[in-house]
Coordinates of C-alpha atoms in Angstrom, one line a residue:
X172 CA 46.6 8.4 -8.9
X173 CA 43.2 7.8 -7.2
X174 CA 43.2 6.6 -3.5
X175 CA 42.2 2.5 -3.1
X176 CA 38.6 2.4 -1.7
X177 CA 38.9 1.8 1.8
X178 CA 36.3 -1.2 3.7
X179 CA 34.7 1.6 4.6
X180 CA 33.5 3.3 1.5
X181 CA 32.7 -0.7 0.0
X182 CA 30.8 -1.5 3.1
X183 CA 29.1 2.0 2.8
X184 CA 28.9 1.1 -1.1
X185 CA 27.5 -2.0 -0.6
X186 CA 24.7 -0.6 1.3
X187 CA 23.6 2.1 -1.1
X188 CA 23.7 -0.6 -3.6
X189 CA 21.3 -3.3 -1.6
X190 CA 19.1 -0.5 -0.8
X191 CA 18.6 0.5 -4.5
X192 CA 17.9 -2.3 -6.0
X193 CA 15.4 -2.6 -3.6
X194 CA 13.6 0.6 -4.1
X195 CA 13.8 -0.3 -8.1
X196 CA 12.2 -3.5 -6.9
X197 CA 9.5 -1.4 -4.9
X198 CA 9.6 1.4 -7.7
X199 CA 8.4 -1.5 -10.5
X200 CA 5.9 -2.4 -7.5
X201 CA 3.8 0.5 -8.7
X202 CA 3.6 -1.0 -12.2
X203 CA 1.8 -3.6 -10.7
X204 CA -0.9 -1.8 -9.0
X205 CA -1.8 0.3 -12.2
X206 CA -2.3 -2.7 -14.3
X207 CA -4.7 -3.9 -10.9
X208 CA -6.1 -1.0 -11.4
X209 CA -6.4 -1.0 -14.9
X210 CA -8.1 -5.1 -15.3
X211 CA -10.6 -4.2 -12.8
X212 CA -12.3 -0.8 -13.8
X213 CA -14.4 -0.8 -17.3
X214 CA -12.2 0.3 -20.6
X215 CA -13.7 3.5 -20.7
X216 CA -11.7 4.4 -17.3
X217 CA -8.4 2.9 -18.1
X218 CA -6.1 5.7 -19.2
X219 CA -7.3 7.1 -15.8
X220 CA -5.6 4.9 -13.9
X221 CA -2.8 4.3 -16.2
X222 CA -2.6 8.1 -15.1
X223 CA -3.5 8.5 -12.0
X224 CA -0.6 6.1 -10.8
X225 CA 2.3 7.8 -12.5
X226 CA 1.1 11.3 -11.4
X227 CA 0.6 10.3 -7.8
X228 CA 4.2 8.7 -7.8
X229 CA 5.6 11.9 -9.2
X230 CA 3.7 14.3 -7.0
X231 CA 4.8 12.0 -3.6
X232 CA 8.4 12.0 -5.2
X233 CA 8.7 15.4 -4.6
X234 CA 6.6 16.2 -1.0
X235 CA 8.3 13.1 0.3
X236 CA 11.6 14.4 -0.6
X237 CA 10.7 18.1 0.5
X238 CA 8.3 17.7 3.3
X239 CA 7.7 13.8 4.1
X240 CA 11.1 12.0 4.7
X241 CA 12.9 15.3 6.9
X242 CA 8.9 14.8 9.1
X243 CA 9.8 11.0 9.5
X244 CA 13.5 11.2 9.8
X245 CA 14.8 14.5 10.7
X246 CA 17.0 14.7 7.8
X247 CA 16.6 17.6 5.3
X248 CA 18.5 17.6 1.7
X249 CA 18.2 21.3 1.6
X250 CA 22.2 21.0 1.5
X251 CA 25.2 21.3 -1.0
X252 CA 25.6 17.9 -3.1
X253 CA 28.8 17.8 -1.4
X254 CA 27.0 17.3 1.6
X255 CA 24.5 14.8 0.3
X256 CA 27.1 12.5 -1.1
X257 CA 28.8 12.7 2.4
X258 CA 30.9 9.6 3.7
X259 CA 28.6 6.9 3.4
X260 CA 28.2 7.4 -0.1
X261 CA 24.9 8.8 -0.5
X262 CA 23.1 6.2 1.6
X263 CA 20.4 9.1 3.2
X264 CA 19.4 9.1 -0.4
X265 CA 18.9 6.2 -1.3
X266 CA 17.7 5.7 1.7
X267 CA 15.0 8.0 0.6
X268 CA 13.9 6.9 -2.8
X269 CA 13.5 3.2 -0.9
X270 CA 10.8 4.5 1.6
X271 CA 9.4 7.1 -0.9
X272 CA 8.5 4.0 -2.5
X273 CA 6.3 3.0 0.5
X274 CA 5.1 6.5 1.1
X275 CA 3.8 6.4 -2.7
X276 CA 1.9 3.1 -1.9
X277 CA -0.6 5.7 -0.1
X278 CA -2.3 7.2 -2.7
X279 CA -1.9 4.3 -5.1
X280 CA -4.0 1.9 -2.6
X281 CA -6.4 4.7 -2.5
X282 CA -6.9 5.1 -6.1
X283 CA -8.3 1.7 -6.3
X284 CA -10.8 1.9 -4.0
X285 CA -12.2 5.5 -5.4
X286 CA -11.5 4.3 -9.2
X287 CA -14.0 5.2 -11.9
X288 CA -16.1 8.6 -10.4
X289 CA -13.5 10.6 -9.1
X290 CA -12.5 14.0 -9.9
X291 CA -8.4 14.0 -11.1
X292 CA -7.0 17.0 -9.3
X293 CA -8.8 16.7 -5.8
X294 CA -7.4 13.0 -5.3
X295 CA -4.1 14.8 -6.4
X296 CA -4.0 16.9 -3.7
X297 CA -5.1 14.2 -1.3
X298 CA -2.5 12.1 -2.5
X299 CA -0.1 14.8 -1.8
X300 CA -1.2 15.1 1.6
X301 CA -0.8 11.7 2.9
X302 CA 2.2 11.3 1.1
X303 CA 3.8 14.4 2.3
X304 CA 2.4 14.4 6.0
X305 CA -0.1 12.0 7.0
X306 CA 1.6 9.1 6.6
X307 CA 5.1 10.5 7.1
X308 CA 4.2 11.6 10.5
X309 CA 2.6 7.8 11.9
X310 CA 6.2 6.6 10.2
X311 CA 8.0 9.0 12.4
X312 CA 5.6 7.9 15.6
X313 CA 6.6 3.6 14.3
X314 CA 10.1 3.8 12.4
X315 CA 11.7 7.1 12.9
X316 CA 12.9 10.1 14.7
X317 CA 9.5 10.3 17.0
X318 CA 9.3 6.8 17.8
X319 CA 11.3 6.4 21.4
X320 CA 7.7 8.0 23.4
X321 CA 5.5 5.7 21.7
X322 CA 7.6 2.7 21.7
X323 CA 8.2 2.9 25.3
X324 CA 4.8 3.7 25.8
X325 CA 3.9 0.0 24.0
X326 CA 6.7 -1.6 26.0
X327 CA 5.1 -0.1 29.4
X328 CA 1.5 -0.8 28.9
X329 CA 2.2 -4.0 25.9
X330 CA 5.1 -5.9 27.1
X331 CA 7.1 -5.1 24.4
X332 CA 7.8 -2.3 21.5
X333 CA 5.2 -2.2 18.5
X334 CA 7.1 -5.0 15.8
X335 CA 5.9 -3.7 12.0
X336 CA 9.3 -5.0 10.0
X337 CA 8.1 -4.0 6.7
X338 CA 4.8 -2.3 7.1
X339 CA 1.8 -4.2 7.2
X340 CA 0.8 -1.5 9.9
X341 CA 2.4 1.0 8.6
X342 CA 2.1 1.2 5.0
X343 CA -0.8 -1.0 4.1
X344 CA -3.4 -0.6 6.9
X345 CA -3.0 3.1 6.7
X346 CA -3.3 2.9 3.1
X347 CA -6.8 0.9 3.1
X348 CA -8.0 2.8 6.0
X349 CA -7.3 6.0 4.7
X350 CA -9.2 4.9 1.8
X351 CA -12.1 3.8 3.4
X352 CA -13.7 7.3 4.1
X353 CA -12.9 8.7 0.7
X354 CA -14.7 5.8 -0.8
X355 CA -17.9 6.4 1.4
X356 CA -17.9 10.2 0.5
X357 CA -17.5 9.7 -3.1
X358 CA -20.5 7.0 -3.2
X359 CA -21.3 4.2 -5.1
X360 CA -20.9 4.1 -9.1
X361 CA -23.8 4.6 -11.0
X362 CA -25.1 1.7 -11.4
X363 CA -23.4 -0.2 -8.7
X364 CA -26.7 -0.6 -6.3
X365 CA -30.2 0.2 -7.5
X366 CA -33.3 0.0 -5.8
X367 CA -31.6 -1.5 -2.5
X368 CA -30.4 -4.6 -5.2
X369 CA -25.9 -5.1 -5.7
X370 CA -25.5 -5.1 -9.6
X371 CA -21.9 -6.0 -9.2
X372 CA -20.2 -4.6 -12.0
X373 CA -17.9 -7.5 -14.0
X374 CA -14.0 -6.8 -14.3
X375 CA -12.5 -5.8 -17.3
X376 CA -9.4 -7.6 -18.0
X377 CA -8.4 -10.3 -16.0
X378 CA -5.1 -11.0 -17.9
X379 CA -4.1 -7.6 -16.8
X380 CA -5.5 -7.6 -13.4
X381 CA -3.0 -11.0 -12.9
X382 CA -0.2 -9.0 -14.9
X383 CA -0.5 -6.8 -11.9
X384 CA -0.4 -9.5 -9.2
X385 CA 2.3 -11.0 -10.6
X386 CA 4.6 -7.8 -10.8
X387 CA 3.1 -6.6 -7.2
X388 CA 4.2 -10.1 -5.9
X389 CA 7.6 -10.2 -7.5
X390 CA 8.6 -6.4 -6.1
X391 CA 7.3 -7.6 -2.8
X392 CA 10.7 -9.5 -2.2
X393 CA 12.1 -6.5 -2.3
X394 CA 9.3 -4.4 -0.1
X395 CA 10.2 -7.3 2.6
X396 CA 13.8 -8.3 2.6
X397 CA 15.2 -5.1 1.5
X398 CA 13.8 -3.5 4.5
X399 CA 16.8 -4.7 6.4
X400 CA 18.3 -1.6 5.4
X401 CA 22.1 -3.1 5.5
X402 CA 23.8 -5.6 3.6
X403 CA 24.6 -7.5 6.2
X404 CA 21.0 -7.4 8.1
X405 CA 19.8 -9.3 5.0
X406 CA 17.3 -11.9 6.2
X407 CA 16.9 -15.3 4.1
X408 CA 14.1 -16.2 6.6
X409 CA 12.2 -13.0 5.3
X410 CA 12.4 -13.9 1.7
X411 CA 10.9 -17.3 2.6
X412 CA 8.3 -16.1 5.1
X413 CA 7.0 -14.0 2.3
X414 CA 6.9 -16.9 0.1
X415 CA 5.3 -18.9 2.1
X416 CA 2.6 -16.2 3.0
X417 CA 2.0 -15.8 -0.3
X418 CA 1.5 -19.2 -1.7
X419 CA -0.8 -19.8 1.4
X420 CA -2.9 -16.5 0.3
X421 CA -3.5 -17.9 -3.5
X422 CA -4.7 -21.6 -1.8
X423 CA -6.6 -20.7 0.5
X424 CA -8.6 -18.1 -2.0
X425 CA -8.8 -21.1 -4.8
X426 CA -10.4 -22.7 -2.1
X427 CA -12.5 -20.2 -0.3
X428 CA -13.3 -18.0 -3.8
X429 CA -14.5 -20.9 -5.4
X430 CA -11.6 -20.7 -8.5
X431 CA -12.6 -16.7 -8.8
X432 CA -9.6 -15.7 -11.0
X433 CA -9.8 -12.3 -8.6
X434 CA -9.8 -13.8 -5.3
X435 CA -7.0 -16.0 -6.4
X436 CA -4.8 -13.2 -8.1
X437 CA -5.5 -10.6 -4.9
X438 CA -5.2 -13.3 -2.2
X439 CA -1.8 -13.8 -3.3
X440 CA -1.4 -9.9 -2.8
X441 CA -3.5 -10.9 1.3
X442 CA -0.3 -13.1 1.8
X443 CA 2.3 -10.6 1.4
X444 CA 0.2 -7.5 3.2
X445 CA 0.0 -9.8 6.1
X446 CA 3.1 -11.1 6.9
X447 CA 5.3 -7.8 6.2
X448 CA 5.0 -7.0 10.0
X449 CA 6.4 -10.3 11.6
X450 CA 8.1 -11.7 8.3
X451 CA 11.7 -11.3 10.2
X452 CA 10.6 -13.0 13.0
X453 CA 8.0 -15.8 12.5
X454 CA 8.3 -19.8 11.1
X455 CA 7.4 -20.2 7.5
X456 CA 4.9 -22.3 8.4
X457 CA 3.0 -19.7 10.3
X458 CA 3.7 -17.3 7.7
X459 CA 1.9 -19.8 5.5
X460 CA -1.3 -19.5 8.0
X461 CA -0.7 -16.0 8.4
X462 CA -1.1 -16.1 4.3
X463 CA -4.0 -18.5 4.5
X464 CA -5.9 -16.7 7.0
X465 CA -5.1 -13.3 5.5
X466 CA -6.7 -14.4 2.3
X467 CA -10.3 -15.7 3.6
X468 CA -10.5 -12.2 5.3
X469 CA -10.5 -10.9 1.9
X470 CA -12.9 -13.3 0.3
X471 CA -15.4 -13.1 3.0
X472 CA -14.9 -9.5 4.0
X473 CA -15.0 -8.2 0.5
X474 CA -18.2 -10.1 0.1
X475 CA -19.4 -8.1 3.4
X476 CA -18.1 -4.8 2.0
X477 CA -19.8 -4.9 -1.2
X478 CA -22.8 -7.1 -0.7
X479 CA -23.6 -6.4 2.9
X480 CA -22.6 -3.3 3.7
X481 CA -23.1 -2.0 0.3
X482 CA -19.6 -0.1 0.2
X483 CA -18.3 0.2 -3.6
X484 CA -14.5 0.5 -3.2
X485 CA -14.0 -1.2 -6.5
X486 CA -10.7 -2.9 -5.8
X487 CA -11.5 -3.3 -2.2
X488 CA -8.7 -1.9 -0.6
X489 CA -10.1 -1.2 2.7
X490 CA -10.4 -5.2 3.0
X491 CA -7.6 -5.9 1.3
X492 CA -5.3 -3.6 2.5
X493 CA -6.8 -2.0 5.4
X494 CA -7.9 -5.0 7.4
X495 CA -5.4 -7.1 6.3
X496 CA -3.0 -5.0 7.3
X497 CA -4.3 -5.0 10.4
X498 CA -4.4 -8.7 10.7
X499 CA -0.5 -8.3 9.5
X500 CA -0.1 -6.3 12.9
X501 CA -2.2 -8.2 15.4
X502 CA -0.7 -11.7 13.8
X503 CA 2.8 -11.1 14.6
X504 CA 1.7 -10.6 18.4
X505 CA 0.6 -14.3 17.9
X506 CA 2.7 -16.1 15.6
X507 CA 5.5 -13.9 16.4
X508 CA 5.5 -15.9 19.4
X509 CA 8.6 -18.7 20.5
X510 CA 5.6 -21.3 21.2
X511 CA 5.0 -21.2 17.6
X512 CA 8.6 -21.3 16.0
X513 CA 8.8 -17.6 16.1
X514 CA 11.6 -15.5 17.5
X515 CA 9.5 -13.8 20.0
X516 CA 10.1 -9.7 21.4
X517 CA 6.0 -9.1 20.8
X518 CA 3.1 -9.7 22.8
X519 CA -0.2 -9.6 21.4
X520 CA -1.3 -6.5 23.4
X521 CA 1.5 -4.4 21.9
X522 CA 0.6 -5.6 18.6
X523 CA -3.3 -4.9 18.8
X524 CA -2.6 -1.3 20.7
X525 CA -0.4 -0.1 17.7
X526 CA -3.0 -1.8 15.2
X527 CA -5.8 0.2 16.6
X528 CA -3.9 3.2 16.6
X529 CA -3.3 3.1 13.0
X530 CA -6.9 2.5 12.1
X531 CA -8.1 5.6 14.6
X532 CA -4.8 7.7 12.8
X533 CA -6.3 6.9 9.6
X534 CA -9.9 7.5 9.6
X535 CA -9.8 10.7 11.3
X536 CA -7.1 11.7 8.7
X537 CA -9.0 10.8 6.2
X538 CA -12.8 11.7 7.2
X539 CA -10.6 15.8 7.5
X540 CA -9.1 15.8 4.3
X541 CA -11.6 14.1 2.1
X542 CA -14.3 16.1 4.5
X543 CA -12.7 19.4 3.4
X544 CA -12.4 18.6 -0.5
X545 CA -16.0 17.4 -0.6
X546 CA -17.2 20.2 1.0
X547 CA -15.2 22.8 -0.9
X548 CA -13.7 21.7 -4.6
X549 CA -16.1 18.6 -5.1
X550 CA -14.4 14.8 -5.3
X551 CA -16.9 13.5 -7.5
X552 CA -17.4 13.8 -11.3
X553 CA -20.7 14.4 -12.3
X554 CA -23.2 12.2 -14.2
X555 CA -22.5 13.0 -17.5
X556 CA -18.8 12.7 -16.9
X557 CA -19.1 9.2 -14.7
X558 CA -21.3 8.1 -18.1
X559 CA -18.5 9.0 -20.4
X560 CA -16.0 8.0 -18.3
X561 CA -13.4 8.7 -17.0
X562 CA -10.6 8.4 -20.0
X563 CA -13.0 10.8 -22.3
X564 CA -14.4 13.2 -19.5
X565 CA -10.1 14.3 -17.7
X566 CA -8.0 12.8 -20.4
X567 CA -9.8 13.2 -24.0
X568 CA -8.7 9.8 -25.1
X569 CA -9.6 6.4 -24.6
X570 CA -7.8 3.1 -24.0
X571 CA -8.8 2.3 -27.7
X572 CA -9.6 5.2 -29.3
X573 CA -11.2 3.2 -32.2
X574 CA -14.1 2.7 -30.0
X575 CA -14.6 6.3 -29.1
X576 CA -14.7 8.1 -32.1
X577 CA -16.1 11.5 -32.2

């Protein structure tokens, strides 16, 4: 006769159940940025990215697993299944594939940025890096098993403990300003600038590029309340906050984009970057002009980025993701604040300390990895290859092999 489950084992069940359905949320997430991808760069680089994103999920699956989440967390599944399973049903591991799911993010908000000229392999192996150490070790310093030294530190010198709920810090400004670096080494496309003159090149789908909003925005509900971890920690005031942030995102880029179908689909996508960080603790209607805000630094800063600075990150990350996310950060110092509905615990020192330190963690992560590859195996395809494309040139197929017919 089996034994009647206990509280225990349904609380503990509970848990491991919450906490997958959000990493299947999160998981889907990663849909969303290849079809992103995918509506943005030309037809002959599709597959690529179709590609790209599926390998990079699998490769940080398994240096997350191995290398990443024991770095972060301390715990190592280098144990009997007996031991895995333990008494709260498995919850380390789920635990697990839920933040693998951030961890993953890394190299897919990179692979927009460096989309349509770079080599396969390399960005692999950078993808594996970040995913596997880079970024696991800044989660360890924020979230996990290294944070007490840092935290206190902020709390000494801030006012109060660095406050990043869901990772606009980070997951998303580490992402972008990872990215940043890799997208300066590789160069522009050809094409992309001639003669000192922008020859912005047009997107190629824009029914897929808002197919991959749309599922990014619907598995952010997950990113954001799921990050509660427990059951019982569930937050209804996240879920609306990242609504809210949202909707503000995709009205203030109508506005300020001027009805671009990009700017409106991707400021949704500003919205939810932004208010990850302080979505547990601010008022809806500053998460609105958390959104809002977030979204005109896209417009105008990817508008710099390309046009001014003459950067080609073709999905702009670095903006989108990078500075963003460190508005996300800096933000919650202010609207986190009880003077403006929030819940307060932050000051706007600790907030911009911890933001900074992500950006400096980042670039000199990146400007070492991407440094080494350039210098040794190359990052770049060459000219014949960038002409083809990328689909013909690493994969041998096209999106529509109709049109490539040897």
């Amino acid at each position: 006769m089996e034994a009647m489950p206990t509280p225990a084992n349904l609380h503990s069940s509970s848990d491991v159940l919450f906490l997958m359905l959000g990493a299947v949320m999160v998981f889907a997430m990663h849909a969303g940025f290849a079809f992103l991808e995918v509506g943005t760069v030309r037809k002959k680089n599709q597959v690529n990215a179709f590609v790209k994103i599926i390998t990079d999920w699998s490769v940080s699956t398994i240096v997350y697993f191995l290398i990443g989440f024991p770095i972060a967390y301390g715990i190592s599944f280098l144990v009997p299944a007996t031991d895995l399973l333990g008494a709260n049903q498995g919850y380390d591991l789920t635990h697990f594939f839920f933040l693998l799911c951030f961890s993953a993010c890394i190299p897919a908000i990179i692979s927009g940025g460096i989309a349509e000229r770079a080599k396969f392999w390399p960005q692999v192996l950078a993808g594996a890096i970040f995913a596997g150490l880079t970024y696991p070790i800044f989660e360890s310093l924020i979230w996990g098993q290294n944070s007490a030294p840092l935290q206190s530190f902020f709390k000494t010198y801030g006012g109060a403990e660095f406050h990043d709920y869901a990772g606009s810090v980070v997951v998303h400004s580490i992402g972008g300003w990872l990215a940043l670096p890799a997208v300066i080494i590789l160069g522009p496309r050809m094409g992309r600038y001639l003669r000192g003159k922008s020859h912005p090149i047009p997107i190629s789908n824009i029914p897929f590029l808002a197919l991959g909003s749309w599922i990014l925005a619907v598995g952010w509900f997950g990113f954001n309340v799921m990050s509660a971890g427990h059951l019982e920690k569930i937050s209804g005031l996240v879920a609306v906050n990242s609504l809210m942030a949202m909707v503000g995102g995709i009205l203030a880029a109508l506005v300020a984009g001027k009805n671009d179908p990009g700017f409106v689909h991707n400021g949704a996508l500003a919205g939810l970057i932004a208010v990850c960080a302080g979505s547990d603790i601010m008022h809806p209607l500053a998460a609105f002009i958390t959104g809002c805000i977030a979204s005109i630094i896209f417009v105008y800063g990817f508008h710099l980025e390309q046009e001014k600075l003459k950067i080609d990150d073709v999905l702009g990350v670095w903006p989108l993701h990078g500075v963003i996310g460190s508005w996300g950060g800096i933000a919650t110092g202010i609207f986190g604040h009880k003077f403006f509905g929030g819940m307060g615990g932050v000051t706007f020192m600790s907030q911009l300390m911890g933001s900074v330190l992500a950006i400096a963690f980042a670039l000199v992560s990146s400007l070492i990895v991407y440094g080494c590859l350039s210098k040794t195996i190359g990052v770049r395809l060459d000219e014949e290859q960038e002409f083809a494309g990328a689909d013909l040139s690493i994969h041998s197929i096209g999106a529509y092999p109709e049109d490539h017919v040897r």
